[in-house]
Coordinates of C-alpha atoms in Angstrom, one line a residue:
Chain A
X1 CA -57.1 24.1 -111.4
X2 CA -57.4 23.3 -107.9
X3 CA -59.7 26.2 -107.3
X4 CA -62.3 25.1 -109.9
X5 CA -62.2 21.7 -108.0
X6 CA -61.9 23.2 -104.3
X7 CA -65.1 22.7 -105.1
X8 CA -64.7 19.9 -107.5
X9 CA -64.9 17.9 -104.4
X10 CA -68.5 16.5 -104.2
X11 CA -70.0 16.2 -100.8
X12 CA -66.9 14.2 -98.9
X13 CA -64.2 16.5 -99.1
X14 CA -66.4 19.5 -98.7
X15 CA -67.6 18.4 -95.6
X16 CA -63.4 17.8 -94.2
X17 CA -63.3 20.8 -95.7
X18 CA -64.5 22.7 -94.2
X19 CA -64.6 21.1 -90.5
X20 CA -61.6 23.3 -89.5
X21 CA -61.3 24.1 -86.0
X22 CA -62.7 27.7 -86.7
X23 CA -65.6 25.7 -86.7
X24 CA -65.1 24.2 -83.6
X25 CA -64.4 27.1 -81.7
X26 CA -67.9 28.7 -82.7
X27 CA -69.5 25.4 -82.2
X28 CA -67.7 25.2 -78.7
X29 CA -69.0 28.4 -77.7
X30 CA -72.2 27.4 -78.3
X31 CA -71.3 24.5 -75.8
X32 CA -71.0 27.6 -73.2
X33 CA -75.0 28.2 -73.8
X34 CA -75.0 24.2 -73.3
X35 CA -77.7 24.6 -71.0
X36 CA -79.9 25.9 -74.4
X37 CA -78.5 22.3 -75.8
X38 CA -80.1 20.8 -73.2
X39 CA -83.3 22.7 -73.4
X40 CA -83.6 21.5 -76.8
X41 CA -83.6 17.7 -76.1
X42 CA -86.3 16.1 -77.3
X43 CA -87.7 15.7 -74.1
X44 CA -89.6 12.3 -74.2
X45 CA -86.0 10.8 -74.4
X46 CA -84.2 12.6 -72.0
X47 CA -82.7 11.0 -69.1
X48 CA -82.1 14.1 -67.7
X49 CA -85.9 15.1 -68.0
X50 CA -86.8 14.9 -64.5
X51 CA -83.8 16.4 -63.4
X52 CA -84.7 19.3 -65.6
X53 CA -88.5 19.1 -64.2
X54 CA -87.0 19.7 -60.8
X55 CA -85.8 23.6 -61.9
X56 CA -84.3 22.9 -58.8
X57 CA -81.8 26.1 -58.9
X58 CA -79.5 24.0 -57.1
X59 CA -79.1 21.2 -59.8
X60 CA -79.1 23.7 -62.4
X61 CA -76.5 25.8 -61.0
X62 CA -74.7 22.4 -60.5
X63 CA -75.0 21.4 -64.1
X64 CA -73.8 24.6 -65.4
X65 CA -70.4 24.2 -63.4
X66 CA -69.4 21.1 -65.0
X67 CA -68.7 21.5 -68.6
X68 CA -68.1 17.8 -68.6
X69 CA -71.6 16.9 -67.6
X70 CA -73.1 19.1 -70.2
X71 CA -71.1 17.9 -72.8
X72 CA -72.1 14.3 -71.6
X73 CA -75.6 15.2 -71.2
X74 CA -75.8 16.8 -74.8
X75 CA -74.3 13.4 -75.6
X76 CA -76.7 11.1 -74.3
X77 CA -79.6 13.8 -74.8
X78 CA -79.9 14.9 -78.3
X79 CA -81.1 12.4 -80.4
X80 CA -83.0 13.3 -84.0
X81 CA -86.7 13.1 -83.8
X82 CA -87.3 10.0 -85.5
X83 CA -89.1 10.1 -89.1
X84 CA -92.9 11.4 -89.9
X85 CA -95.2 10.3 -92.2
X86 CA -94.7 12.6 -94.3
X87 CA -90.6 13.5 -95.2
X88 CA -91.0 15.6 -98.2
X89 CA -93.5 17.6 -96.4
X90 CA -90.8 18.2 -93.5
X91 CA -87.8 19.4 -95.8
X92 CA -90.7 21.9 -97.3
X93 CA -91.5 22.8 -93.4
X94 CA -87.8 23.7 -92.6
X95 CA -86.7 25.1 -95.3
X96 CA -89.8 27.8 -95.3
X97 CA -88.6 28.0 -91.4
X98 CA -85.1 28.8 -92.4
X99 CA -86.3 31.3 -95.2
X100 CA -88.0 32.7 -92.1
X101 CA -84.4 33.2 -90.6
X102 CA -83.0 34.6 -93.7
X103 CA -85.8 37.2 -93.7
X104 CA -84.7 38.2 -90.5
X105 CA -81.4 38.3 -91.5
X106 CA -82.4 40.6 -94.3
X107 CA -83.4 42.9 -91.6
X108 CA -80.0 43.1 -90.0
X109 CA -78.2 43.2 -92.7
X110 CA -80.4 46.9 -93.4
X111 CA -79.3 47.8 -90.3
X112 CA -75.3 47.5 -90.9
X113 CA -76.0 48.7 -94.2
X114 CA -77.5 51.7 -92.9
X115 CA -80.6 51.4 -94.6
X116 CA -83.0 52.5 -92.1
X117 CA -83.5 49.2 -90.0
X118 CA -84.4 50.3 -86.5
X119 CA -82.6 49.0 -82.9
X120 CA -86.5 47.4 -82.3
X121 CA -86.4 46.1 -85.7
X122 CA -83.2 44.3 -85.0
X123 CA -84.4 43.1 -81.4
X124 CA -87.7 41.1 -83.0
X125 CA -85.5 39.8 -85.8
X126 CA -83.0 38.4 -82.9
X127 CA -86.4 37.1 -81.3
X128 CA -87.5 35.1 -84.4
X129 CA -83.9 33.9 -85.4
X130 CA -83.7 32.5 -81.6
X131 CA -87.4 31.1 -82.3
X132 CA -85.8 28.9 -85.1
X133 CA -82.8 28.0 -83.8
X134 CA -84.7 26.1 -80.8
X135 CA -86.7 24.1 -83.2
X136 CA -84.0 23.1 -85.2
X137 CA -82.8 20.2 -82.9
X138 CA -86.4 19.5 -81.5
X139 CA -88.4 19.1 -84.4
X140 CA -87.2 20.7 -87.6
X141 CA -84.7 17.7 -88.8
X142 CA -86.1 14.4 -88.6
X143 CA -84.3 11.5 -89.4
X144 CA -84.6 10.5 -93.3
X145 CA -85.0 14.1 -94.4
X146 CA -81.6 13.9 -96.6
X147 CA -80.3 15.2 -99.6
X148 CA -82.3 12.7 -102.1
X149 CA -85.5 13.8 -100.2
X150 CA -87.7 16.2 -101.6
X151 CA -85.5 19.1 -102.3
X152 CA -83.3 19.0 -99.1
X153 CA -80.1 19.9 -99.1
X154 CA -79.1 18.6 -95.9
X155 CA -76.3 16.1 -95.5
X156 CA -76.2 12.9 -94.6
X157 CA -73.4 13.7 -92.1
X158 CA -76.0 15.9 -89.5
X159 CA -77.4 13.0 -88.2
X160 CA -74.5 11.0 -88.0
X161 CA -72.6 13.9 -85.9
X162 CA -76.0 15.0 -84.2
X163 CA -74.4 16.4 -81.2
X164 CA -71.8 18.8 -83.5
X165 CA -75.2 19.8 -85.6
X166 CA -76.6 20.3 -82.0
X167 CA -74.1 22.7 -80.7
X168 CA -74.3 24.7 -84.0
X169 CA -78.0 25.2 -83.3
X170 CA -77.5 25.9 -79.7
X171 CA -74.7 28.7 -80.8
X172 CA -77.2 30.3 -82.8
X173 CA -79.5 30.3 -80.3
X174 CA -77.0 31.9 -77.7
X175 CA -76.1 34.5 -80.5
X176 CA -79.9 35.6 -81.1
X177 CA -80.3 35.6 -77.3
X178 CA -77.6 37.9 -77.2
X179 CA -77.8 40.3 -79.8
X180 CA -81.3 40.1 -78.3
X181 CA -80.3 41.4 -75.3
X182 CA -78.5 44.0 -76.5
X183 CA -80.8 45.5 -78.7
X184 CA -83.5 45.5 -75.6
X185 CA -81.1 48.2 -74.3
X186 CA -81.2 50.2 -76.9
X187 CA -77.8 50.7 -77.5
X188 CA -77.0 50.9 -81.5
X189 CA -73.6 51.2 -81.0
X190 CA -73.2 48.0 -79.2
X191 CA -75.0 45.9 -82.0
X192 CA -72.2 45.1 -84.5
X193 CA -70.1 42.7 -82.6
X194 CA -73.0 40.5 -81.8
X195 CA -75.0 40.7 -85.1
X196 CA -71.6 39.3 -86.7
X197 CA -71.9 36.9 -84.1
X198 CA -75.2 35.6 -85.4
X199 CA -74.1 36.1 -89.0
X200 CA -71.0 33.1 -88.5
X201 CA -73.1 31.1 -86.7
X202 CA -75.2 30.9 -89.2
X203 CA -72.6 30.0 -91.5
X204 CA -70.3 27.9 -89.5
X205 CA -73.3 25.3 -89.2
X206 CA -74.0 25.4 -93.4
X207 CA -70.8 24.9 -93.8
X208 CA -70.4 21.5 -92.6
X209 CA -74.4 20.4 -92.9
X210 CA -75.7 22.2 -96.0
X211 CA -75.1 21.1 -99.2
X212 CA -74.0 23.7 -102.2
X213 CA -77.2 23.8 -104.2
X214 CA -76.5 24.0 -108.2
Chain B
X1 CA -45.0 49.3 -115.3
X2 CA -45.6 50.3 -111.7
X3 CA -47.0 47.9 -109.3
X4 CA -50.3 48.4 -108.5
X5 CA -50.3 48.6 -105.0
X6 CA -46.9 50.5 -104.7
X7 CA -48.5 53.8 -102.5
X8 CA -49.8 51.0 -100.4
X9 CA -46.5 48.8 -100.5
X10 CA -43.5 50.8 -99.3
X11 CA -41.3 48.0 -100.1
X12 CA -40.4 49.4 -103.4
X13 CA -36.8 50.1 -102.2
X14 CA -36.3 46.7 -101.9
X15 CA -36.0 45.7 -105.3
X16 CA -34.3 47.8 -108.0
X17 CA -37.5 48.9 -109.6
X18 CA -40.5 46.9 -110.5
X19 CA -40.4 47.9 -114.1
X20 CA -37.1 46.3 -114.7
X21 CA -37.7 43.3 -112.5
X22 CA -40.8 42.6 -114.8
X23 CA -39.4 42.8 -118.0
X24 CA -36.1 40.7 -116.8
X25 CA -38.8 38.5 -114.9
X26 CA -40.8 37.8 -118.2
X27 CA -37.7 37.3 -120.5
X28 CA -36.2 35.2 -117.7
X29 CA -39.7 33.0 -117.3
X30 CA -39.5 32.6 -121.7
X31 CA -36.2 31.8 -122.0
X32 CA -36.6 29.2 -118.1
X33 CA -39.5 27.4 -120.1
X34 CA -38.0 27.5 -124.0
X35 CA -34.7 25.9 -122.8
X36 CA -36.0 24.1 -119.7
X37 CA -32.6 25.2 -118.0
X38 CA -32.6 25.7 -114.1
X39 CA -31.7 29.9 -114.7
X40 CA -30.7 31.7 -111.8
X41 CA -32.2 34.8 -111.4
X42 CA -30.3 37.7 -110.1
X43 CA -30.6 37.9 -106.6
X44 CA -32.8 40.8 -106.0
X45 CA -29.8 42.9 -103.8
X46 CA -31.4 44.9 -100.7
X47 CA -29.3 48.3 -100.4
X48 CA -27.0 48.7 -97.5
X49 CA -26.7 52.2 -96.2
X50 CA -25.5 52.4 -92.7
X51 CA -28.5 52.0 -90.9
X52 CA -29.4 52.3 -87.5
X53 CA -29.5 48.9 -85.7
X54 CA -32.9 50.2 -84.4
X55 CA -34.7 51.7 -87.7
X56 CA -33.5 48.2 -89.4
X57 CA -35.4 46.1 -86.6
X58 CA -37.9 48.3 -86.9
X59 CA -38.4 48.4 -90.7
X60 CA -37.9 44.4 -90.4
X61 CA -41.3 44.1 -87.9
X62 CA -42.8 46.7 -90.4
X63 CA -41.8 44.3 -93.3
X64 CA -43.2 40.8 -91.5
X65 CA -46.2 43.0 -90.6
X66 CA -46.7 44.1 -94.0
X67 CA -46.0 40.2 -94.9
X68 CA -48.6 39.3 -92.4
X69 CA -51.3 41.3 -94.8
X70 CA -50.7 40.2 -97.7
X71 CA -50.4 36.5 -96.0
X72 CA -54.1 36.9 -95.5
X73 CA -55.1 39.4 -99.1
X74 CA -53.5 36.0 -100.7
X75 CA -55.7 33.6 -98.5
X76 CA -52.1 31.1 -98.4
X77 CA -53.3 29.3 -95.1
X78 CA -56.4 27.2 -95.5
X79 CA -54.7 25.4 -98.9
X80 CA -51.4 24.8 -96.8
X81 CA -52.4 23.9 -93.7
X82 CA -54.8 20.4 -92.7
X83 CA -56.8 22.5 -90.2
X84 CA -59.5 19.3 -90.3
X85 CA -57.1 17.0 -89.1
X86 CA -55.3 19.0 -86.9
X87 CA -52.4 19.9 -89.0
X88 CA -49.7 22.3 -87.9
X89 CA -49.7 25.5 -89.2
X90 CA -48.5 26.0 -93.0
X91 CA -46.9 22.5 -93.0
X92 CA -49.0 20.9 -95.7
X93 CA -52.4 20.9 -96.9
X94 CA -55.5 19.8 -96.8
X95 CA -56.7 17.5 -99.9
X96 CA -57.6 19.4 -103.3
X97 CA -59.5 17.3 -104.9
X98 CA -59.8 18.2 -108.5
X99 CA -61.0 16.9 -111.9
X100 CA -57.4 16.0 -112.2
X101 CA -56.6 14.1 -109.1
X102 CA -56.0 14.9 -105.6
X103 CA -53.5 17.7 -105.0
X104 CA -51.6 18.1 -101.0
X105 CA -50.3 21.6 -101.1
X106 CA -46.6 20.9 -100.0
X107 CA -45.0 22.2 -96.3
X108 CA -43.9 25.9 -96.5
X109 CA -42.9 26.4 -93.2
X110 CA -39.2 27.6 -92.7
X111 CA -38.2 24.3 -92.3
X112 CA -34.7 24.0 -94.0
X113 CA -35.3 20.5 -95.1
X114 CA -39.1 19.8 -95.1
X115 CA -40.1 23.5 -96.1
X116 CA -38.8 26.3 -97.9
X117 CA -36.5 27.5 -95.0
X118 CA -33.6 27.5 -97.3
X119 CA -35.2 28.7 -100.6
X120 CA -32.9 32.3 -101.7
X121 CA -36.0 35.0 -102.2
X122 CA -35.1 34.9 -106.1
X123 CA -36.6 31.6 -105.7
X124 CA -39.7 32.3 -104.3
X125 CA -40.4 34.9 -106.3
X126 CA -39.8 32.4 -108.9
X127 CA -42.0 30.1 -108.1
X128 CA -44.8 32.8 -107.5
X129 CA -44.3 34.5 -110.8
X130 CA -43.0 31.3 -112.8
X131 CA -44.4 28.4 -110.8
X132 CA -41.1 27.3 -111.1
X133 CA -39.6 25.6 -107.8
X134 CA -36.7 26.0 -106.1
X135 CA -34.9 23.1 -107.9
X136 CA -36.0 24.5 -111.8
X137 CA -38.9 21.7 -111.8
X138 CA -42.3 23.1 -112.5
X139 CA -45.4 23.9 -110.0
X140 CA -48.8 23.1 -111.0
X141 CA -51.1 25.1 -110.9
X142 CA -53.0 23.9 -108.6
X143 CA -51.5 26.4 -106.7
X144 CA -52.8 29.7 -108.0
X145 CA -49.3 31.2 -109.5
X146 CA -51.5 32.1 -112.5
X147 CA -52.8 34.9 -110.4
X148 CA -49.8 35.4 -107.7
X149 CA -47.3 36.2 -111.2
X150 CA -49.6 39.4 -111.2
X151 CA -47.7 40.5 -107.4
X152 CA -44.9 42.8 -107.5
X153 CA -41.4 41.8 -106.2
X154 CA -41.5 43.6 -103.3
X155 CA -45.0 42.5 -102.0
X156 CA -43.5 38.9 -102.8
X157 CA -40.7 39.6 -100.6
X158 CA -42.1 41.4 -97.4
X159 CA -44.5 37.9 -98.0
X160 CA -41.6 35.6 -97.6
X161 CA -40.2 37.3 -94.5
X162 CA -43.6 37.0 -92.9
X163 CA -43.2 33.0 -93.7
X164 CA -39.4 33.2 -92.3
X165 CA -41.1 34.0 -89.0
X166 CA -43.4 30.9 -88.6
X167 CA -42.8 28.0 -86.4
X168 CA -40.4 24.9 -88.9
X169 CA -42.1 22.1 -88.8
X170 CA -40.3 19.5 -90.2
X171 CA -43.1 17.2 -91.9
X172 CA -42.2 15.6 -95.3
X173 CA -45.1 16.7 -98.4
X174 CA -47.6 13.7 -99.2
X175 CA -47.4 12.9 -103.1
X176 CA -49.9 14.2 -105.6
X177 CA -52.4 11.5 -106.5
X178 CA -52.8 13.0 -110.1
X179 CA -54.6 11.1 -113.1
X180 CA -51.8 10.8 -116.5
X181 CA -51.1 13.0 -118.0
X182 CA -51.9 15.6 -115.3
X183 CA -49.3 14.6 -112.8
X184 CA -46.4 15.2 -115.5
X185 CA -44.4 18.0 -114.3
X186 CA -42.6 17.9 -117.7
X187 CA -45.8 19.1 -119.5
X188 CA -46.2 22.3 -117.5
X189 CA -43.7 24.7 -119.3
X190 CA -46.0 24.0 -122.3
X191 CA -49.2 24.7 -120.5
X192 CA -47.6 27.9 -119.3
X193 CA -46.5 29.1 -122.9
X194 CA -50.7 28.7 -123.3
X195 CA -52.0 29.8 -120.2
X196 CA -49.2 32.0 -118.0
X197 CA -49.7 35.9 -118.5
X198 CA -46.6 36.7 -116.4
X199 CA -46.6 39.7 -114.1
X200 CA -46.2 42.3 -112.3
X201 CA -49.5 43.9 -112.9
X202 CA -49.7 46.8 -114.6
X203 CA -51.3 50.1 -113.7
X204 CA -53.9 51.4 -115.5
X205 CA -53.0 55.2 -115.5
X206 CA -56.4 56.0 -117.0
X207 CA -58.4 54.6 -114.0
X208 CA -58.0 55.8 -110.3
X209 CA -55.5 54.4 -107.8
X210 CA -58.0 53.0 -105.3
X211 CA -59.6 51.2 -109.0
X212 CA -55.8 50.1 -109.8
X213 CA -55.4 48.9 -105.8
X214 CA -58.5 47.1 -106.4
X215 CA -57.4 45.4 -109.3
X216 CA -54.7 44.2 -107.1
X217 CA -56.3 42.9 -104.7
X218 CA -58.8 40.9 -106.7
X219 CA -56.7 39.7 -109.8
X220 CA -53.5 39.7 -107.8
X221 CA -54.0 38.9 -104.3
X222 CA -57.1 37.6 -103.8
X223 CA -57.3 35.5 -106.6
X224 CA -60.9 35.5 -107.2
X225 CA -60.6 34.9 -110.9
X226 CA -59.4 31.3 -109.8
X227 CA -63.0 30.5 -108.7
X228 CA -64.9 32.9 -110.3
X229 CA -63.8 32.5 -114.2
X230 CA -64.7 29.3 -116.4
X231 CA -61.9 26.7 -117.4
X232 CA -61.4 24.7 -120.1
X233 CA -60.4 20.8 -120.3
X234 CA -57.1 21.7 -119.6
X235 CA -57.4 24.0 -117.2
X236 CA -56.9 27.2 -118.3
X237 CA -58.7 30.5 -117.4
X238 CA -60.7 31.7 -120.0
X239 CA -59.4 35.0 -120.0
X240 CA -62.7 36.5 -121.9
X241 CA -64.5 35.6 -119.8
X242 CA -62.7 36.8 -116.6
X243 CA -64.6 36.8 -113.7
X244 CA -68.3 35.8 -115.4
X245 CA -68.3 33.0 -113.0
X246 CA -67.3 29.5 -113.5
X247 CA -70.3 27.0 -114.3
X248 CA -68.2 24.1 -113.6
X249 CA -66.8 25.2 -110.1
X250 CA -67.8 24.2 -106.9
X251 CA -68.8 20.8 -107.1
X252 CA -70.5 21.6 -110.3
X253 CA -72.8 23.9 -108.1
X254 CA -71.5 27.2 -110.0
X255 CA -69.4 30.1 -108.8
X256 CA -71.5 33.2 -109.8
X257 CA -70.8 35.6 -112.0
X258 CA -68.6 39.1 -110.3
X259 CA -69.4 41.0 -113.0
X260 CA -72.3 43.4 -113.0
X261 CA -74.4 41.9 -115.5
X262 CA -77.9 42.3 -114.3
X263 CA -79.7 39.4 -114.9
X264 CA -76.8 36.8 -113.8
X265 CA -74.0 39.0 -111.9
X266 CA -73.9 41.3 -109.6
X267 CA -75.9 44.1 -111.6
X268 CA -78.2 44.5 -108.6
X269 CA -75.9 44.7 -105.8
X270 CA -75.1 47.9 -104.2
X271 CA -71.5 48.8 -103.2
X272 CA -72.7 48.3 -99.3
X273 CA -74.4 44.8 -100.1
X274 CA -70.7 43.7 -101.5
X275 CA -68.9 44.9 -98.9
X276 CA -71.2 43.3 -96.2
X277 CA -70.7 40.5 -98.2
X278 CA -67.0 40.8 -98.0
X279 CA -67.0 41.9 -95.0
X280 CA -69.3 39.0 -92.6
X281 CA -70.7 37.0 -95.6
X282 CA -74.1 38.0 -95.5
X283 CA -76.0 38.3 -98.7
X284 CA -78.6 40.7 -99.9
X285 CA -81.3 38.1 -99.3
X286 CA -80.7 37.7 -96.1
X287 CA -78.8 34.1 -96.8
X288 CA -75.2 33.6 -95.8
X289 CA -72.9 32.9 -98.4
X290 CA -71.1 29.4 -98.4
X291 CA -69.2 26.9 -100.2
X292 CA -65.4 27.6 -100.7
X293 CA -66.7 31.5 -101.0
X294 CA -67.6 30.9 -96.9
X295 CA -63.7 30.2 -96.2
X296 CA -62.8 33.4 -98.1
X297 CA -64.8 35.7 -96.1
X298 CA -63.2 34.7 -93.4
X299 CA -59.6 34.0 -94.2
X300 CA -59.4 36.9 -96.5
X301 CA -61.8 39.5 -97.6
X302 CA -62.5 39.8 -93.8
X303 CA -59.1 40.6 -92.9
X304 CA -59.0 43.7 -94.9
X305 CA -59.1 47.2 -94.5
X306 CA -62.3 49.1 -95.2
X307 CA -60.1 51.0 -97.7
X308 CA -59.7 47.6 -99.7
X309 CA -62.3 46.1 -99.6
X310 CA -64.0 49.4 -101.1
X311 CA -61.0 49.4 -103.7
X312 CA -62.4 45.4 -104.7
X313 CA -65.9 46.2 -105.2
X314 CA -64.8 49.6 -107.1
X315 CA -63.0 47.5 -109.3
X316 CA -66.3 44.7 -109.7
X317 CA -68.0 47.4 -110.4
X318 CA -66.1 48.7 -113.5
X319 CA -65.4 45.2 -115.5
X320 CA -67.7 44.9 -118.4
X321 CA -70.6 43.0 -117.5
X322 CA -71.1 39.7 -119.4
X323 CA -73.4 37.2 -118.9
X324 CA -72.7 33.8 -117.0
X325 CA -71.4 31.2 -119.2
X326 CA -73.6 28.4 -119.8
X327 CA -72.8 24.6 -119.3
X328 CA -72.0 22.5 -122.2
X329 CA -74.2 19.3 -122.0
X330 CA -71.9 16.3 -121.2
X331 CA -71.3 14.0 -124.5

C-alpha cells in the first residue's frame, strides 16, 4: 500500500524523501573538492574572481584551510546562469550532455562487468564524466529550464537550493578526478572503490533534483 | 514446510520447527481474524541446556549479527526512521504518502513505552506474520507484513534481538492522516481474509537451494513484489501478476516489470547487468537507477552477500515472463 505510494508521492515528498543525510555526506565530500565548487562559479559574478585571478599559491592554500570560507564562498559564489533565449533548446543541450555521461558510464560499467572495457578506456570515460560535471553549474542549468519546459525533468527545487545542487556537481567532479587518477596509474585492481564512487554521485544528485520520468 | 533460508539461518533451534509453527501460525491468524479475539500465541520456548556462559554470549552476538542482516535484506530503516529531518534512528518514520493518506511508520526502538521494548517475541512475530499488533488491533499494510508473513520464525526472532540492541528513544508515534474508510483498523481482518497468504514460505524441493534462498530474499525479505507488482483499488497485490511491475507505482511513473519478458522486463539483462544493478545501481545503459529503487540499492540489495544477490537474480530469472500491465484510462 504504502510501497505503491512511496512513490505515490508526487514531486514534494520525493524530494524529503529522499534528502537523507546519506545524501549529505556524499554532497559534503564534495565540499572537500570545494575548491572545484569554486572553479565552477560563474565567473562574471564572482566576488572572489580576482582573488582567484591572483593564483596566488598563498591565497589558495589559505582558502583551502578554511572549510568555513569555502562553504561561504560557494555561498555567495554559485549563482544559476540566468535564462537564454532559447530554454527548450537548453534542456535538449543538457540532457544530450548527460546522455554523454551515461555513455561513459556504459563504459565502466563493462569494465566491472568484465566485459572487456580497458584501464585506458575507463581513464577517458573518467575524463569526459569530469568534462560534464564542470559545466553543470556553469552553463548547463539555466534558470527557467524546469519540469514544464521542453522535456526537462529537472526540479524546481535545484535552483532554489543551488548551493546543495552545486556541491553534487562538484562531488562528481572530484569522483571523475579521482577515478581519473587512478586509472592514469594503471592499476586495475584499484579501480572499483572509486568507480562506485562516481556511480553514487551520480545518483545521490538525481535523487533529490531529477524527476521520475513516466 | 522448511524455511527457505534455513542452511543459511541457523536459528532453526530456536523455534520448535518451522513446519509446526506455520501451520499453528496460519490456524491461529484464521481463527485471530474470524473471532477478532486478542489470541495468545504460544510463546515460542528457547531450549535450556546448560550452556556455557561464554558459547551463550557468543551465540547471542551471533544471533544480533544475524539480526543485523536481515535488518538490512528487509530494508526496515528508511520507512522507520525521519532521516530528512534528522530523526533518531528507528523512532518513527518518514511520511508515506499514499493514495490512501499519509502513513508515519510508528517508533520501534526498544523503548518500553514509546517502542516495542516490551512487546513478548510471540508478538512480533505476530505482527510480522499477522499484522496483528501487540494489543490484538490490526496493522495496515502500509507496512509490508504481506511479504514479511513469508519469514520463518526464527529469522523473525534473531530480527527482533537485533532491534533489542538499538538505542530507546522514547518519542510518541504521529497519527495516520488516512482518508475513510482507509484509516479503519476494524476493516483490516476482512482485507486480510482477501489479500493475506500467510507464511512461512515454502520450499520448492523441485528447484535448487540457492533458487529457494532467492525466493527468500525477493518475496520474503526484500519485498520487491511490494513495488514491483500492480494493485488494485483496494490495495491488494495482484498475485498473477507478481512481480510484472506496477503501472501505478512510483508517482505514477511505473515500477518496471522483474520478470524476463523481453520486450517490457528484464528479458535483456544479463545476470552481471542485474547484479551491478543490485549491487551500485548502475543500469545497462549506462543511467543510474533512481526513484524509491535508488534507496534500495543502497539500504538493501547493496548490503548483501555476492552469494545473495546471485540467489535474487537466479530467482528473476526463472518467474514466467509476462508482459507489463497496462494502465486503465482514468474514468
Amino acid at each position: 500500500m504504502a510501497e505503491a505510494g512511496r512513490g505515490g508521492a508526487g514531486a514534494s515528498s520525493e524530494g524529503r524523501l529522499h534528502q537523507g543525510p546519506e545524501n549529505h555526506k556524499s554532497g559534503s565530500a564534495g565540499s572537500g573538492g570545494g575548491r572545484e565548487g569554486m572553479g565552477l562559479m560563474p565567473a562574471s559574478r564572482c566576488p572572489f574572481r580576482r582573488l582567484r585571478a591572483a593564483r596566488s599559491a598563498l591565497a589558495l592554500r589559505a582558502l583551502v584551510s578554511f572549510g568555513l570560507v569555502l562553504m561561504l564562498a560557494v555561498g555567495l559564489c554559485s549563482e544559476p546562469v540566468a535564462a537564454g533565449d532559447d530554454p527548450i533548446q537548453a534542456v535538449a543541450d543538457r540532457q544530450a550532455e548527460m546522455d554523454r555521461m551515461a555513455k561513459a558510464m556504459q563504459v565502466i560499467g563493462r569494465f566491472l562487468k568484465n566485459e572487456g572495457a580497458t584501464v585506458a578506456e575507463v581513464g577517458v570515460s573518467a575524463g569526459t564524466i569530469r568534462a560534464v560535471a564542470v559545466r553543470l553549474v556553469s552553463d548547463l542549468f539555466p534558470e527557467g529550464t524546469e519540469i514544464g519546459v521542453g522535456g526537462s525533468a529537472a526540479r524546481p527545487e535545484l535552483w532554489r537550493q543551488w548551493d546543495v545542487f552545486g556541491q553534487y556537481a562538484a562531488n562528481l567532479s572530484a569522483t571523475a578526478g579521482r577515478l581519473a587518477a587512478v586509472a592514469a596509474t594503471g592499476d586495475a585492481g584499484a579501480m572499483r572503490a572509486p568507480m562506485i564512487a562516481v556511480v553514487r554521485a551520480c545518483g545521490a544528485c538525481h535523487e533529490l533534483f531529477r524527476q521520475k520520468k513516466p | 514446510m522448511m524455511p527457505a533460508s534455513h542452511d543459511q539461518s541457523p536459528s532453526l533451534a530456536v523455534n520448535g520447527g518451522p513446519g509446526r509453527a506455520g501451520a499453528f501460525g496460519r490456524w491461529l491468524g484464521m481463527a485471530s481474524l474470524l473471532a477478532g479475539l486478542v489470541l495468545t500465541v504460544p510463546p515460542v520456548t528457547v531450549p535450556a541446556p546448560a550452556m556455557a556462559a561464554a558459547s551463550r554470549v557468543s551465540s547471542q552476538v551471533e544471533r544480533v549479527a544475524r539480526g543485523q542482516y536481515l535488518f538490512d535484506a528487509a530494508g526496515c530503516f528508511g520507512c522507520h526512521t525521519d532521516e530528512v529531518h534528522g530523526g533518531q534512528r528507528l523512532a518513527g518514520g518518514r511520511a508515506l504518502d499514499t493514495p490512501f493518506g499519509t502513513f508515519y511508520p510508528p517508533n520501534i526502538t526498544p523503548d518500553p513505552i514509546y517502542g516495542i521494548g516490551n512487546w513478548s517475541n510471540a508478538a512480533f512475530i505476530r505482527a510480522l506474520r499477522h499484522g496483528v499488533r501487540a494489543d490484538g488491533s490490526s496493522l495496515f499494510p502500509a507496512f509490508p507484513y504481506t511479504s514479511y508473513t513469508l519469514m520463518d520464525d526464527g529469522d523473525i526472532l534473531d530480527l527482533k534481538a537485533y532491534l533489542m540492541t538499538q538505542k530507546p528513544v522514547a518519542q510518541p508515534n504521529r497519527p495516520h492522516e488516512l482518508k475513510d474508510p482507509f484509516g479503519w483498523r476494524v476493516l483490516m481482518p476482512a482485507w486480510n481474509l482477501m489479500y493475506l497468504e500467510v507464511g512461512p514460505l515454502d520450499t520448492n524441493p523441485h528447484q535448487s537451494a540457492q533458487w529457494n534462498r532467492g525466493q527468500y530474499l525477493v518475496r520474503a525479505l526484500g519485498h520487491c513484489g511490494e513495488c514491483h507488482t500492480r494493485r488494485d483499488w483496494a490495495g491488494g497485490l495482484d498475485q498473477r501478476q507478481m512481480l510484472a511491475g506496477n503501472p501505478g507505482g512510483n508517482g505514477g511513473a511505473g515500477a518496471p516489470n522483474l520478470t524476463p519478458e523481453v520486450e517490457t522486463g528484464l528479458g535483456k539483462w544479463s545476470e552481471a547487468d542485474l547484479l551491478l544493478l543490485l549491487e551500485i545501481g548502475l543500469k545497462p545503459d549506462g543511467d543510474v537507477v533512481g526513484g524509491s529503487m535508488a534507496e534500495v540499492v543502497r539500504n538493501t540489495t547493496s548490503m548483501l552477500t555476492l552469494a545473495d544477490r546471485k540467489a535474487m537474480v537466479a530467482y528473476l530469472r526463472s518467474l514466467p515472463p509476462m508482459v507489463f500491465p497496462h494502465v486503465e484510462p482514468h474514468r
